[in-house]
CSV table of C-alpha atoms in Angstrom, one decimal:
chain,number,residue,atom,x,y,z
S,1,CYS,CA,0.0,0.0,0.0
S,2,THR,CA,1.1,3.6,-0.6
S,3,THR,CA,1.1,6.0,2.4
S,4,ARG,CA,2.0,9.0,0.4
S,5,ALA,CA,3.2,9.9,-3.0
S,6,GLY,CA,6.4,8.1,-4.0
S,7,VAL,CA,6.7,6.0,-0.7
S,8,VAL,CA,5.6,2.4,-0.6
S,9,ALA,CA,5.0,0.9,2.9
S,10,LEU,CA,5.6,-2.9,3.2
S,11,ASP,CA,3.4,-4.9,5.5
S,12,ALA,CA,4.7,-7.0,8.4
S,13,ARG,CA,5.0,-10.2,6.3
S,14,PRO,CA,8.6,-11.4,6.0
S,15,THR,CA,10.4,-10.6,2.8
S,16,THR,CA,12.9,-13.0,1.1
S,17,VAL,CA,15.5,-11.7,-1.3
S,18,VAL,CA,16.6,-14.1,-4.0
S,19,ARG,CA,19.5,-12.9,-6.1
S,20,ALA,CA,19.8,-14.4,-9.5
S,21,THR,CA,23.5,-14.4,-10.5
S,22,PRO,CA,25.1,-15.9,-13.6
S,23,LEU,CA,26.2,-19.5,-13.3
S,24,GLY,CA,29.8,-20.1,-12.5
S,25,ILE,CA,32.2,-22.6,-13.9
S,26,ALA,CA,31.3,-25.3,-11.3
S,27,GLU,CA,27.6,-24.8,-11.9
S,28,HIS,CA,28.0,-25.1,-15.6
S,29,ARG,CA,30.1,-28.3,-15.2
S,30,ALA,CA,27.4,-29.8,-13.0
S,31,MET,CA,24.7,-28.7,-15.5
S,32,TRP,CA,26.5,-30.5,-18.4
S,33,SER,CA,27.0,-33.6,-16.2
S,34,ALA,CA,23.3,-33.7,-15.5
S,35,VAL,CA,22.0,-33.1,-19.0
S,36,LEU,CA,24.5,-35.3,-20.7
S,37,PRO,CA,25.4,-38.1,-18.2
S,38,GLU,CA,26.7,-40.4,-21.0
S,39,HIS,CA,29.7,-38.1,-21.4
S,40,ALA,CA,30.1,-36.9,-17.8
S,41,GLY,CA,33.9,-36.9,-18.4
S,42,ALA,CA,33.5,-34.2,-21.0
S,43,ALA,CA,31.5,-31.9,-18.7
S,44,ALA,CA,34.5,-29.7,-17.7
S,45,SER,CA,35.4,-29.2,-21.4
S,46,LEU,CA,31.7,-28.4,-22.3
S,47,ALA,CA,31.4,-26.0,-19.4
S,48,ALA,CA,34.5,-24.1,-20.5
S,49,ARG,CA,33.6,-24.0,-24.2
S,50,LEU,CA,29.8,-23.6,-23.9
S,51,PRO,CA,28.8,-21.9,-20.7
S,52,VAL,CA,25.2,-21.5,-21.8
S,53,ASP,CA,21.9,-21.3,-19.9
S,54,PRO,CA,20.5,-24.6,-18.7
S,55,ALA,CA,17.4,-24.3,-21.0
S,56,VAL,CA,19.7,-24.0,-24.1
S,57,ALA,CA,21.8,-26.9,-22.9
S,58,ARG,CA,18.8,-29.2,-22.4
S,59,ALA,CA,17.3,-28.2,-25.8
S,60,ALA,CA,20.7,-28.8,-27.6
S,61,VAL,CA,21.1,-32.2,-26.0
S,62,ARG,CA,17.5,-33.1,-26.9
S,63,ASP,CA,18.2,-32.1,-30.5
S,64,ALA,CA,21.4,-34.2,-30.5
S,65,ARG,CA,19.6,-37.2,-29.0
S,66,ALA,CA,16.9,-37.0,-31.7
S,67,LEU,CA,19.5,-37.0,-34.4
S,68,ALA,CA,21.6,-39.7,-32.8
S,69,GLY,CA,18.5,-41.8,-32.4
S,70,VAL,CA,18.2,-42.0,-36.1
S,71,ASP,CA,21.7,-43.5,-36.3
S,72,GLY,CA,21.1,-45.6,-33.2
S,73,GLY,CA,23.9,-44.0,-31.2
S,74,VAL,CA,24.6,-41.7,-28.3
S,75,PRO,CA,25.1,-38.0,-29.1
S,76,HIS,CA,28.8,-37.0,-29.1
S,77,PRO,CA,29.8,-33.8,-27.3
S,78,THR,CA,30.9,-32.2,-30.6
S,79,ALA,CA,27.5,-32.8,-32.0
S,80,VAL,CA,26.0,-31.2,-28.9
S,81,GLY,CA,28.2,-28.2,-29.5
S,82,SER,CA,26.9,-27.7,-33.0
S,83,HIS,CA,23.3,-27.9,-31.8
S,84,VAL,CA,24.1,-25.3,-29.1
S,85,ARG,CA,25.4,-22.9,-31.8
S,86,ALA,CA,22.3,-23.5,-33.9
S,87,ARG,CA,20.0,-22.8,-30.9
S,88,ILE,CA,21.8,-19.5,-29.9
S,89,GLY,CA,22.6,-18.4,-33.4
S,90,ALA,CA,20.4,-15.2,-33.1
S,91,ALA,CA,20.6,-12.4,-35.7
S,92,LEU,CA,24.0,-10.9,-35.6
S,93,PRO,CA,24.5,-7.1,-35.3
S,94,ILE,CA,25.7,-5.1,-38.3
S,95,GLY,CA,29.4,-5.3,-39.1
S,96,VAL,CA,29.8,-8.9,-38.0
S,97,HIS,CA,30.4,-11.9,-40.3
S,98,LEU,CA,30.0,-15.4,-39.0
S,99,VAL,CA,32.6,-18.0,-40.1
S,100,HIS,CA,32.3,-21.7,-39.6
S,101,PRO,CA,35.9,-22.9,-39.2
S,102,GLN,CA,37.1,-25.2,-41.9
S,103,VAL,CA,40.8,-25.5,-41.0
S,104,GLY,CA,42.8,-27.2,-38.3
S,105,TRP,CA,46.3,-27.2,-36.8
S,106,ALA,CA,47.6,-29.1,-39.9
S,107,ASP,CA,46.7,-26.1,-42.1
S,108,LEU,CA,48.8,-23.7,-40.1
S,109,VAL,CA,52.5,-23.2,-40.9
S,110,LEU,CA,54.1,-21.4,-38.0
S,111,ALA,CA,57.2,-21.6,-35.9
S,112,PRO,CA,56.9,-24.1,-33.0
S,113,ASP,CA,56.9,-21.4,-30.3
S,114,LYS,CA,54.0,-19.6,-32.0
S,115,LEU,CA,52.0,-22.8,-32.2
S,116,ALA,CA,52.7,-23.4,-28.6
S,117,GLN,CA,51.3,-19.9,-27.7
S,118,LEU,CA,48.1,-20.7,-29.6
S,119,ARG,CA,47.7,-24.1,-28.0
S,120,SER,CA,48.2,-22.4,-24.6
S,121,ALA,CA,45.3,-20.2,-25.4
S,122,VAL,CA,43.1,-23.2,-26.1
S,123,ALA,CA,44.4,-24.8,-22.8
S,124,ARG,CA,43.4,-21.7,-20.9
S,125,VAL,CA,39.8,-22.2,-22.0
S,126,GLU,CA,39.8,-26.0,-21.5
S,127,HIS,CA,41.2,-25.9,-18.0
S,128,GLN,CA,39.1,-23.1,-16.6
S,129,GLY,CA,37.1,-25.6,-14.5
S,130,THR,CA,40.3,-26.6,-12.7
S,131,VAL,CA,42.1,-23.3,-12.3
S,132,LEU,CA,39.3,-20.9,-11.8
S,133,GLY,CA,36.7,-23.3,-10.4
S,134,ASP,CA,38.5,-25.9,-8.2
S,135,TRP,CA,41.6,-23.9,-7.4
S,136,GLY,CA,39.8,-20.6,-6.9
S,137,PHE,CA,42.0,-18.3,-9.0
S,138,LEU,CA,40.5,-14.8,-9.8
S,139,ALA,CA,37.5,-15.6,-7.6
S,140,GLY,CA,34.7,-13.1,-8.2
S,141,ARG,CA,36.6,-11.3,-10.9
S,142,THR,CA,34.5,-10.1,-13.8
S,143,GLY,CA,36.0,-11.3,-17.1
S,144,ALA,CA,38.0,-14.0,-15.5
S,145,ALA,CA,36.8,-16.6,-18.0
S,146,GLY,CA,37.8,-14.4,-20.9
S,147,VAL,CA,41.0,-15.0,-23.0
S,148,ARG,CA,42.3,-12.0,-24.9
S,149,LEU,CA,45.0,-12.3,-27.6
S,150,LEU,CA,47.0,-9.9,-29.7
S,151,PHE,CA,48.3,-11.1,-33.1
S,152,ALA,CA,50.9,-8.7,-34.4
S,153,GLY,CA,52.8,-8.9,-37.6
S,154,PRO,CA,53.0,-8.1,-41.3
S,155,SER,CA,50.0,-8.7,-43.6
S,156,GLY,CA,49.8,-12.2,-45.0
S,157,THR,CA,51.6,-14.0,-42.2
S,158,GLY,CA,48.6,-16.0,-41.0
S,159,LYS,CA,46.9,-13.9,-38.3
S,160,THR,CA,43.3,-14.5,-39.6
S,161,LEU,CA,44.0,-18.1,-40.4
S,162,SER,CA,45.3,-18.6,-36.9
S,163,ALA,CA,42.1,-17.1,-35.4
S,164,GLU,CA,40.0,-19.5,-37.5
S,165,VAL,CA,42.2,-22.5,-36.3
S,166,LEU,CA,41.8,-21.3,-32.7
S,167,ALA,CA,38.0,-21.2,-33.1
S,168,GLY,CA,38.0,-24.7,-34.7
S,169,ALA,CA,40.1,-26.1,-31.9
S,170,LEU,CA,37.6,-24.8,-29.4
S,171,GLY,CA,34.7,-26.1,-31.4
S,172,VAL,CA,33.0,-22.7,-31.8
S,173,ASP,CA,32.4,-20.2,-34.7
S,174,LEU,CA,34.5,-17.2,-35.6
S,175,LEU,CA,33.0,-13.7,-35.6
S,176,LEU,CA,34.8,-11.3,-37.9
S,177,VAL,CA,34.3,-7.6,-37.1
S,178,ASP,CA,34.1,-5.2,-40.0
S,179,LEU,CA,35.3,-2.0,-38.4
S,180,SER,CA,34.4,0.1,-41.4
S,181,ARG,CA,30.7,-0.6,-40.5
S,182,ILE,CA,31.2,-0.3,-36.7
S,183,VAL,CA,32.9,3.1,-36.4
S,184,SER,CA,30.4,5.9,-36.7
S,185,LYS,CA,30.9,9.7,-36.8
S,186,TRP,CA,27.9,10.1,-34.5
S,187,ILE,CA,28.7,10.5,-30.9
S,188,GLY,CA,27.9,7.4,-28.9
S,189,GLU,CA,27.0,5.2,-31.9
S,190,THR,CA,30.4,3.5,-32.1
S,191,GLU,CA,30.2,2.4,-28.4
S,192,LYS,CA,26.6,1.3,-28.9
S,193,GLN,CA,27.5,-0.9,-31.9
S,194,LEU,CA,30.6,-2.3,-30.2
S,195,ALA,CA,28.5,-3.2,-27.1
S,196,ALA,CA,26.1,-5.2,-29.4
S,197,VAL,CA,29.1,-7.0,-31.0
S,198,PHE,CA,30.5,-8.1,-27.6
S,199,ASP,CA,27.0,-9.1,-26.5
S,200,ALA,CA,26.5,-11.2,-29.6
S,201,ALA,CA,29.9,-12.9,-29.2
S,202,GLU,CA,29.1,-13.8,-25.6
S,203,ALA,CA,25.6,-15.1,-26.5
S,204,THR,CA,26.9,-17.2,-29.4
S,205,ARG,CA,30.0,-18.3,-27.5
S,206,SER,CA,32.1,-17.5,-30.6
S,207,VAL,CA,35.7,-16.3,-31.0
S,208,LEU,CA,35.6,-12.5,-31.6
S,209,PHE,CA,38.2,-11.3,-34.2
S,210,PHE,CA,39.1,-7.6,-34.7
S,211,ASP,CA,41.3,-7.2,-37.8
S,212,GLU,CA,43.3,-4.0,-38.2
S,213,ALA,CA,42.7,-3.5,-34.5
S,214,ASP,CA,45.1,-0.5,-34.3
S,215,SER,CA,42.5,1.7,-36.0
S,216,LEU,CA,40.1,1.0,-33.1
S,217,PHE,CA,42.3,0.3,-30.2
S,218,GLY,CA,44.8,3.1,-31.0
S,219,GLN,CA,46.9,5.2,-28.6
S,220,ARG,CA,45.0,7.8,-26.6
S,221,THR,CA,46.1,11.3,-27.4
S,222,GLU,CA,46.3,14.7,-25.6
S,223,VAL,CA,42.9,16.3,-25.7
S,224,ARG,CA,43.1,19.4,-28.0
S,225,ASP,CA,39.5,19.5,-29.3
S,226,ALA,CA,36.2,17.7,-29.0
S,227,SER,CA,37.1,15.0,-31.5
S,228,ASP,CA,40.1,14.0,-29.4
S,229,ARG,CA,38.0,13.8,-26.3
S,230,TYR,CA,35.4,11.5,-27.9
S,231,ALA,CA,38.1,9.3,-29.5
S,232,ASN,CA,39.6,8.8,-26.1
S,233,LEU,CA,36.2,7.9,-24.7
S,234,GLU,CA,35.8,5.2,-27.3
S,235,THR,CA,39.2,3.7,-26.3
S,236,ALA,CA,38.3,3.9,-22.6
S,237,PHE,CA,35.0,2.1,-23.4
S,238,LEU,CA,36.9,-0.6,-25.3
S,239,LEU,CA,39.4,-1.1,-22.4
S,240,SER,CA,36.6,-1.6,-19.9
S,241,ARG,CA,34.4,-3.8,-22.2
S,242,LEU,CA,37.4,-6.0,-23.2
S,243,GLU,CA,38.4,-6.5,-19.6
S,244,ARG,CA,34.8,-7.7,-18.7
S,245,TYR,CA,34.5,-9.9,-21.8
S,246,GLU,CA,33.7,-13.5,-20.9
S,247,GLY,CA,35.0,-15.2,-24.1
S,248,VAL,CA,37.9,-15.4,-26.5
S,249,ALA,CA,38.8,-12.2,-28.3
S,250,VAL,CA,41.6,-11.8,-30.8
S,251,LEU,CA,43.0,-8.4,-31.9
S,252,ALA,CA,45.1,-8.4,-35.0
S,253,THR,CA,47.4,-5.6,-36.1
S,254,ASN,CA,50.2,-4.8,-38.6
S,255,LEU,CA,51.3,-2.0,-36.3
S,256,ARG,CA,51.7,-3.1,-32.7
S,257,ASP,CA,53.2,0.2,-31.6
S,258,HIS,CA,50.0,1.9,-32.6
S,259,VAL,CA,47.9,-0.1,-30.1
S,260,ASP,CA,47.3,1.6,-26.8
S,261,ARG,CA,49.7,0.3,-24.1
S,262,ALA,CA,46.8,0.1,-21.6
S,263,PHE,CA,45.6,-3.0,-23.6
S,264,ALA,CA,48.8,-4.9,-22.9
S,265,ARG,CA,48.1,-5.8,-19.3
S,266,ARG,CA,44.6,-6.9,-20.3
S,267,LEU,CA,46.0,-9.5,-22.8
S,268,GLU,CA,46.7,-13.0,-21.8
S,269,VAL,CA,48.6,-14.0,-25.0
S,270,VAL,CA,50.6,-11.9,-27.5
S,271,VAL,CA,51.8,-13.7,-30.6
S,272,GLU,CA,54.3,-12.0,-32.9
S,273,PHE,CA,53.9,-13.2,-36.5
S,274,GLY,CA,57.1,-12.9,-38.6
S,275,GLU,CA,57.9,-13.6,-42.2
S,276,PRO,CA,58.4,-17.3,-42.9
S,277,ASP,CA,61.9,-18.7,-43.4
S,278,GLU,CA,62.9,-20.9,-46.3
S,279,ALA,CA,61.6,-24.2,-44.7
S,280,ASP,CA,58.3,-22.6,-43.8
S,281,ARG,CA,58.0,-21.2,-47.3
S,282,LEU,CA,58.5,-24.7,-48.7
S,283,GLU,CA,55.8,-26.0,-46.5
S,284,LEU,CA,53.5,-23.1,-47.4
S,285,TRP,CA,53.9,-23.9,-51.1
S,286,ARG,CA,53.0,-27.5,-50.4
S,287,CYS,CA,49.9,-26.5,-48.4
S,288,HIS,CA,48.6,-24.1,-51.1
S,289,LEU,CA,49.0,-26.6,-54.0
S,290,PRO,CA,46.2,-29.2,-53.4
S,291,ASP,CA,46.8,-32.9,-53.9
S,292,ALA,CA,44.3,-32.9,-56.7
S,293,ALA,CA,46.2,-30.2,-58.6
S,294,PRO,CA,48.2,-31.7,-61.6
S,295,LEU,CA,51.8,-30.7,-61.2
S,296,ASP,CA,54.3,-31.1,-64.1
S,297,PRO,CA,57.5,-32.9,-63.2
S,298,ASP,CA,59.4,-29.7,-63.8
S,299,VAL,CA,57.9,-28.0,-60.8
S,300,ASP,CA,60.5,-27.5,-58.1
S,301,LEU,CA,59.1,-26.0,-55.0
S,302,THR,CA,62.4,-26.1,-53.2
S,303,VAL,CA,63.8,-23.6,-55.7
S,304,LEU,CA,60.7,-21.3,-55.4
S,305,ALA,CA,61.0,-21.4,-51.6
S,306,HIS,CA,64.7,-20.5,-51.7
S,307,LEU,CA,64.5,-17.7,-54.3
S,308,TYR,CA,61.3,-15.9,-53.4
S,309,GLU,CA,61.2,-14.5,-49.9
S,310,VAL,CA,57.4,-13.9,-49.6
S,311,VAL,CA,54.7,-14.4,-46.9
S,312,GLY,CA,52.0,-17.1,-46.9
S,313,GLY,CA,49.3,-14.8,-48.3
S,314,VAL,CA,51.5,-14.1,-51.4
S,315,ILE,CA,52.2,-17.8,-51.9
S,316,ARG,CA,48.5,-18.6,-51.7
S,317,ASN,CA,47.7,-15.9,-54.3
S,318,ALA,CA,50.5,-17.1,-56.6
S,319,ALA,CA,49.4,-20.8,-56.3
S,320,VAL,CA,45.8,-20.0,-57.3
S,321,SER,CA,46.9,-17.7,-60.2
S,322,ALA,CA,49.2,-20.5,-61.5
S,323,GLY,CA,46.3,-22.9,-61.3
S,324,PHE,CA,44.1,-20.7,-63.5
S,325,ALA,CA,46.9,-20.1,-65.9
S,326,ALA,CA,47.6,-23.8,-66.3
S,327,ALA,CA,43.9,-24.5,-66.8
S,328,ALA,CA,43.7,-21.9,-69.5
S,329,ASP,CA,46.7,-23.6,-71.2
S,330,GLY,CA,44.9,-26.9,-71.0
S,331,GLY,CA,47.7,-28.7,-69.2
S,332,PRO,CA,49.2,-29.3,-65.8
S,333,ILE,CA,50.8,-26.6,-63.6
S,334,ARG,CA,54.3,-26.0,-64.7
S,335,GLN,CA,57.2,-24.2,-63.2
S,336,HIS,CA,56.8,-21.2,-65.5
S,337,HIS,CA,53.2,-20.8,-64.4
S,338,LEU,CA,54.3,-20.5,-60.8
S,339,ILE,CA,57.2,-18.1,-61.7
S,340,HIS,CA,54.9,-15.9,-63.7
S,341,ALA,CA,52.3,-15.8,-60.9
S,342,ILE,CA,54.9,-14.9,-58.2
S,343,HIS,CA,56.3,-12.2,-60.6
S,344,ASP,CA,52.8,-10.7,-60.7
S,345,GLU,CA,52.7,-10.6,-56.9
S,346,TYR,CA,56.0,-8.8,-56.7
S,347,ARG,CA,54.7,-6.3,-59.2
S,348,LYS,CA,51.5,-5.7,-57.3
S,349,ALA,CA,53.5,-5.1,-54.1
S,350,GLY,CA,55.9,-2.7,-55.9
S,351,ARG,CA,58.9,-4.9,-55.1
S,352,PRO,CA,61.8,-5.7,-57.4
S,353,PHE,CA,61.5,-9.2,-58.8
S,354,PRO,CA,64.5,-11.5,-58.2
S,355,GLY,CA,64.1,-13.1,-61.6
S,356,ALA,CA,63.6,-16.7,-62.7
S,357,PRO,CA,65.7,-19.5,-61.3
S,358,PHE,CA,68.9,-20.5,-63.0
S,359,ARG,CA,69.2,-23.6,-65.1
S,360,PRO,CA,71.8,-26.2,-64.0
S,361,SER,CA,74.0,-24.7,-66.8
S,362,GLY,CA,74.0,-21.4,-65.1
S,363,GLU,CA,71.6,-19.7,-67.6
S,364,ARG,CA,68.3,-18.3,-66.7
S,365,SER,CA,65.1,-19.9,-67.9
S,366,GLU,CA,64.3,-19.1,-71.6
S,367,ASP,CA,60.7,-20.2,-71.4
S,368,PRO,CA,58.7,-17.8,-73.6
S,369,SER,CA,56.0,-17.5,-71.0
S,370,CYS,CA,58.5,-16.4,-68.3
S,371,PRO,CA,58.2,-12.7,-67.2
S,372,PRO,CA,60.4,-10.2,-69.2
S,373,THR,CA,62.6,-9.7,-66.1
S,374,CYS,CA,63.8,-13.3,-66.5
């Protein structure tokens, strides 16, 4: 009853306050053990990868059981994960592209120490139940379940591919953020759209990937006018939201020095991507030339890897271009197709072309289709 305007008087009956708080790691583990008892041993992994509401978990397991019943089997945790993503795959906000990972660790050519860093990020997610739940690290800390990574290095060195491999290893999707559609000239709109992106990533339990992150997570500057003030506010918002993010976020940049230093202490993993050495270039050539592609016996990938010091993105483009050139000629892919394609990549980048490989006699190739600089 109301005694006077704006004041509500409670009667003498006892009042019970029930606080509804988000489920923790231990609760999610118990939930998965209950809804999928056949795979109780995978409950910790499911809790770390898919910390969803109980209603979503039950519905996903029901979907997986119905499908497994057709095949006469028990639903596998991987299948349950795909049904969870289908259940929570709500409409994504503008500027976000959903990618279903199609690559794995075998598709990634990186130095062993870089691969170890990526695997450690996966391990941070998989062992959250033990470290954060059982052992009590970061108890009560907002964003403790989040894993934030920075991929820094030149273009074409495998940053986007690594993010996709990371998502595939975790059994989740990848959300690519198109910053050109997120950043707005209207005050407050950028923060609003970024908040929607983070919320969508948490809801879908996807890996969030910001390419060219230095344009958004740039250094704060001295305030000289209103535009500087609002730019600094955007950076401050991102710092706060990234720290509270309860998922896996990857920031990729070609210019690490341009990223605000305040982000450094909020990052769990920093991976420096460098240009591949000769052994890695040889492996990249092999990866980007499919087994089904017809190669002429004159193709020598060892020579290409030794002579042309290029990154994986350039090798991929050259391999595809050589494939189309060979198809147009009606024959297999020959060495001169690959040389011509790599020459085009040098020309696009504005770099001097080293020329065609030498023949055993010491003369350069005289193949008529070889670039003029041969």
